[in-house]
Structure formats: C-alpha cells, structure tokens
Coordinates of C-alpha atoms in Angstrom, one line a residue:
D1 CA -103.8 15.4 44.8
L2 CA -106.8 15.4 42.4
G3 CA -106.6 11.7 41.7
E4 CA -108.3 10.5 38.5
Q5 CA -111.2 12.9 38.6
S6 CA -112.0 14.4 35.2
F7 CA -115.2 15.5 33.6
D8 CA -114.8 12.7 31.0
T9 CA -115.1 10.1 33.7
F10 CA -118.2 11.5 35.4
R11 CA -120.9 8.9 35.0
L12 CA -124.6 9.9 34.7
D13 CA -125.8 6.3 34.8
Y14 CA -125.3 6.2 38.6
Y15 CA -128.3 8.7 38.8
S16 CA -131.9 7.5 38.6
T17 CA -134.2 8.8 35.9
D18 CA -137.2 8.5 38.3
R19 CA -138.5 12.0 39.2
G20 CA -140.5 10.8 42.2
G21 CA -142.7 13.9 42.1
L22 CA -139.8 16.3 41.9
P23 CA -139.3 18.9 39.1
R24 CA -136.1 17.0 38.0
S25 CA -134.9 13.5 38.2
P26 CA -131.5 12.9 40.0
R27 CA -130.0 12.3 36.5
E28 CA -131.5 15.5 35.1
A29 CA -130.1 17.4 38.1
A30 CA -126.7 15.7 37.7
Q31 CA -126.7 16.5 34.0
R32 CA -127.4 20.2 34.7
N33 CA -124.8 20.3 37.5
L34 CA -122.2 18.7 35.2
E35 CA -122.9 21.3 32.4
I36 CA -122.7 24.2 34.9
C37 CA -119.4 22.9 36.4
Q38 CA -117.9 22.3 32.9
S39 CA -118.9 25.8 31.9
F40 CA -117.5 27.3 35.1
A41 CA -114.1 25.6 34.6
R42 CA -113.9 26.2 30.9
D43 CA -114.8 29.9 31.1
F44 CA -113.2 30.6 34.5
R45 CA -112.5 34.2 35.4
P46 CA -111.9 35.1 39.1
G47 CA -115.1 36.6 40.6
K48 CA -117.3 35.8 37.7
Q49 CA -119.2 33.0 39.4
N50 CA -119.4 31.1 42.7
L51 CA -121.0 27.7 43.3
L52 CA -122.7 25.9 46.2
L53 CA -122.9 22.1 45.6
F54 CA -125.2 20.5 48.2
G55 CA -126.9 17.2 48.8
A56 CA -126.4 13.9 50.7
P57 CA -123.0 12.2 50.9
G58 CA -121.7 10.2 47.9
L59 CA -123.5 12.0 45.1
G60 CA -120.5 13.5 43.2
K61 CA -120.0 16.9 44.8
T62 CA -116.4 16.4 45.7
F63 CA -115.7 14.7 42.3
L64 CA -117.0 17.6 40.3
S65 CA -115.2 20.1 42.6
A66 CA -111.9 18.2 41.8
C67 CA -112.7 18.3 38.1
I68 CA -113.1 22.0 38.2
A69 CA -109.9 22.4 40.3
R70 CA -107.9 20.4 37.7
V71 CA -109.1 22.4 34.7
V72 CA -108.8 25.9 36.4
S73 CA -105.3 25.1 37.7
E74 CA -104.2 23.8 34.4
D75 CA -105.3 27.1 32.8
G76 CA -102.8 28.8 35.1
F77 CA -105.1 30.2 37.9
S78 CA -104.3 29.7 41.5
V79 CA -106.5 27.2 43.3
V80 CA -106.7 26.2 46.9
Y81 CA -108.7 23.0 47.5
D82 CA -109.2 21.8 51.0
T83 CA -111.7 20.6 53.5
A84 CA -113.6 23.3 55.4
G85 CA -112.4 21.8 58.7
H86 CA -108.8 22.0 57.8
I87 CA -109.1 25.6 56.5
F88 CA -110.9 26.7 59.7
S89 CA -108.1 25.0 61.8
Q90 CA -105.5 26.9 59.8
F91 CA -107.4 30.2 60.5
E92 CA -107.6 29.3 64.2
A93 CA -103.9 28.4 64.4
A94 CA -103.0 31.7 62.7
K95 CA -105.1 33.7 65.2
F96 CA -103.3 32.2 68.2
R97 CA -99.9 32.3 66.5
R98 CA -100.0 36.0 65.8
D99 CA -99.1 36.9 69.4
D100 CA -99.1 40.7 68.8
V101 CA -97.4 40.3 65.4
D102 CA -99.4 42.0 62.7
E103 CA -98.0 39.9 59.8
P104 CA -100.6 38.0 57.9
D105 CA -100.4 34.2 58.1
E106 CA -99.2 32.5 54.9
S107 CA -101.9 29.7 54.8
V108 CA -104.7 32.2 55.6
E109 CA -103.3 34.6 52.9
R110 CA -103.3 31.7 50.3
C111 CA -107.0 31.0 51.1
M112 CA -108.0 34.6 50.8
A113 CA -105.9 35.6 47.8
C114 CA -106.2 32.6 45.5
D115 CA -108.3 32.9 42.3
L116 CA -110.5 30.0 43.2
L117 CA -111.1 28.6 46.7
I118 CA -112.8 25.2 47.0
L119 CA -114.2 24.7 50.5
D120 CA -115.1 21.0 50.6
D121 CA -117.3 19.2 53.2
L122 CA -118.6 22.4 54.9
G123 CA -120.7 21.3 57.9
T124 CA -118.5 18.3 59.0
E125 CA -116.5 20.5 61.3
M126 CA -117.4 21.5 64.9
T127 CA -119.5 24.7 64.5
T128 CA -118.1 27.3 67.0
A129 CA -118.4 31.1 67.1
F130 CA -114.9 31.2 65.6
V131 CA -115.9 29.0 62.7
Q132 CA -118.9 31.1 62.0
S133 CA -116.7 34.2 62.0
A134 CA -114.1 32.6 59.8
L135 CA -116.7 31.5 57.3
Y136 CA -118.3 34.9 57.2
Q137 CA -114.8 36.4 56.6
I138 CA -114.0 34.0 53.8
V139 CA -117.4 34.4 52.0
N140 CA -117.7 38.1 52.5
T141 CA -114.1 39.1 51.7
R142 CA -113.9 37.0 48.7
L143 CA -117.2 38.4 47.3
M144 CA -116.0 42.0 47.9
E145 CA -112.6 41.3 46.3
R146 CA -114.2 39.5 43.4
R147 CA -112.6 36.1 43.9
S148 CA -114.4 32.9 43.1
T149 CA -115.4 30.3 45.7
I150 CA -116.9 26.9 45.5
I151 CA -118.5 25.4 48.6
S152 CA -119.6 21.7 48.8
T153 CA -121.7 20.6 51.7
N154 CA -124.2 17.9 52.8
L155 CA -126.3 20.7 54.3
T156 CA -129.3 22.3 52.6
P157 CA -129.3 26.2 52.3
G158 CA -131.9 26.2 55.2
E159 CA -129.5 24.1 57.4
L160 CA -126.6 26.4 56.5
A161 CA -128.6 29.4 57.8
R162 CA -129.4 27.6 61.0
R163 CA -125.9 26.2 61.6
Y164 CA -124.0 29.3 60.7
T165 CA -125.9 32.6 60.4
P166 CA -128.7 34.0 58.2
Q167 CA -126.2 36.6 56.9
I168 CA -123.8 34.0 55.6
A169 CA -126.7 32.0 54.1
S170 CA -128.1 35.1 52.5
R171 CA -124.8 36.0 50.8
I172 CA -124.4 32.4 49.6
E173 CA -127.9 32.1 48.3
G174 CA -127.8 35.6 46.7
E175 CA -124.3 35.4 45.1
Y176 CA -123.7 31.6 44.4
T177 CA -125.2 29.4 41.8
L178 CA -127.0 26.6 43.7
L179 CA -126.4 23.0 42.5
P180 CA -128.6 20.5 44.4
F181 CA -127.5 16.8 44.1
A182 CA -130.0 14.0 44.6
G183 CA -130.0 10.2 44.3
E184 CA -128.4 7.1 45.8
D185 CA -124.9 7.0 47.3
I186 CA -122.6 6.3 44.3
R187 CA -119.9 4.7 46.5
R188 CA -122.5 2.1 47.6
L189 CA -123.8 1.6 44.1
K190 CA -120.3 1.1 42.7
K191 CA -119.7 -1.6 45.3
E192 CA -123.0 -3.3 44.6
W193 CA -122.4 -3.2 40.8
A194 CA -118.9 -4.6 41.2
Q195 CA -120.3 -7.5 43.3
G196 CA -123.1 -8.1 40.8
N197 CA -120.6 -8.6 38.0

C-alpha cells in the first residue's frame, strides 16, 4: 500500500534554506533529491541506476521511495517494496525451510528477480552474520544481474561500512547514486504547524 505519496505532494517548504556552513541547504539537497528521484522513476530501466537515500528519520526518504514505486509499477515494471528487516526475515525463514530441498523460495525469488527492489529502513534490524550475508547477496547479485535497487537508511555510508562490511559499502558507494537528506523531522514539523494554525 503506497498510500497518498506522489511526487506532486512532496513539499520543499518543510526544509530549511539555511546552509549552516554546508555546501547545500536542506532545501537545496531535497530539491536535488526530488529531481533525481523523479528522473529515476520517469526514465526507469532495470539496472540503469541504483539509489541510496540516507539521513536522519523523518526527512522524506520513505516518501520519495514510495513515489518511485508508484510510478515504476504503473509503468508495468515489477517492484518489491519492503522493510529491510522483513526481507531479511524472509531470507532467514527460507534458509531454514529448505531442509535439503533445492527449490528456491518464492519470497526470496521475488526479491532477487524483480525489476526494482526497494529496501526501506536498512539498519533498524538486528545486525547478524546472516543479515550481513543476505545484504551482500542482494546487493551483489542484483548488480551483476543488472537489476535496480533503492536502499533507504538512517545510517551514513561510513556507518554502513562499520555495521555491515566494507565490501558491501564499497559496492553501494561505487554503484549507487547517493542522496543525503538533511533538516528537521517533517513529522514533528507537521504536528507543530497543525497546532499553530
């Protein structure tokens, strides 16, 4: 369920214009991220591009991911959109369900074979050796098979390298377009603005 998210309802006025010594203000970064996401969705071809959306919670990463999912699926491509934690639990369940049967698991196959996989909220799951292995398998296999992936996370690329592995971080930094999000929590701002009116 993609709810009401659409590029038309993405509001830049939630982002500050104050640069605070940074190369871009939160609004300039959000404008750039919006344009890249719109272009990604409009011109989507499997394997053409991958995205890493990262920054603190409540800055629009999941919203823009859902906008992309809507447009790409409406254009007839197969999209799997799920939280990283749920996808990893499906991989783990499939591993233990196999019991000497060499048939691929349907939920794992869907994640690996879809035109676009959106892995939301990476970093909120328990990080285990199995999760590291599953993430490497997802990232590496989909790159080799030229299938597009979007990852959204509250972790910086440096934190990704520390939490998972440098090999995973290297593939993501080398093969994904990095979209940093900055600013104040939009959920909190919406609440404050609603109370102020």
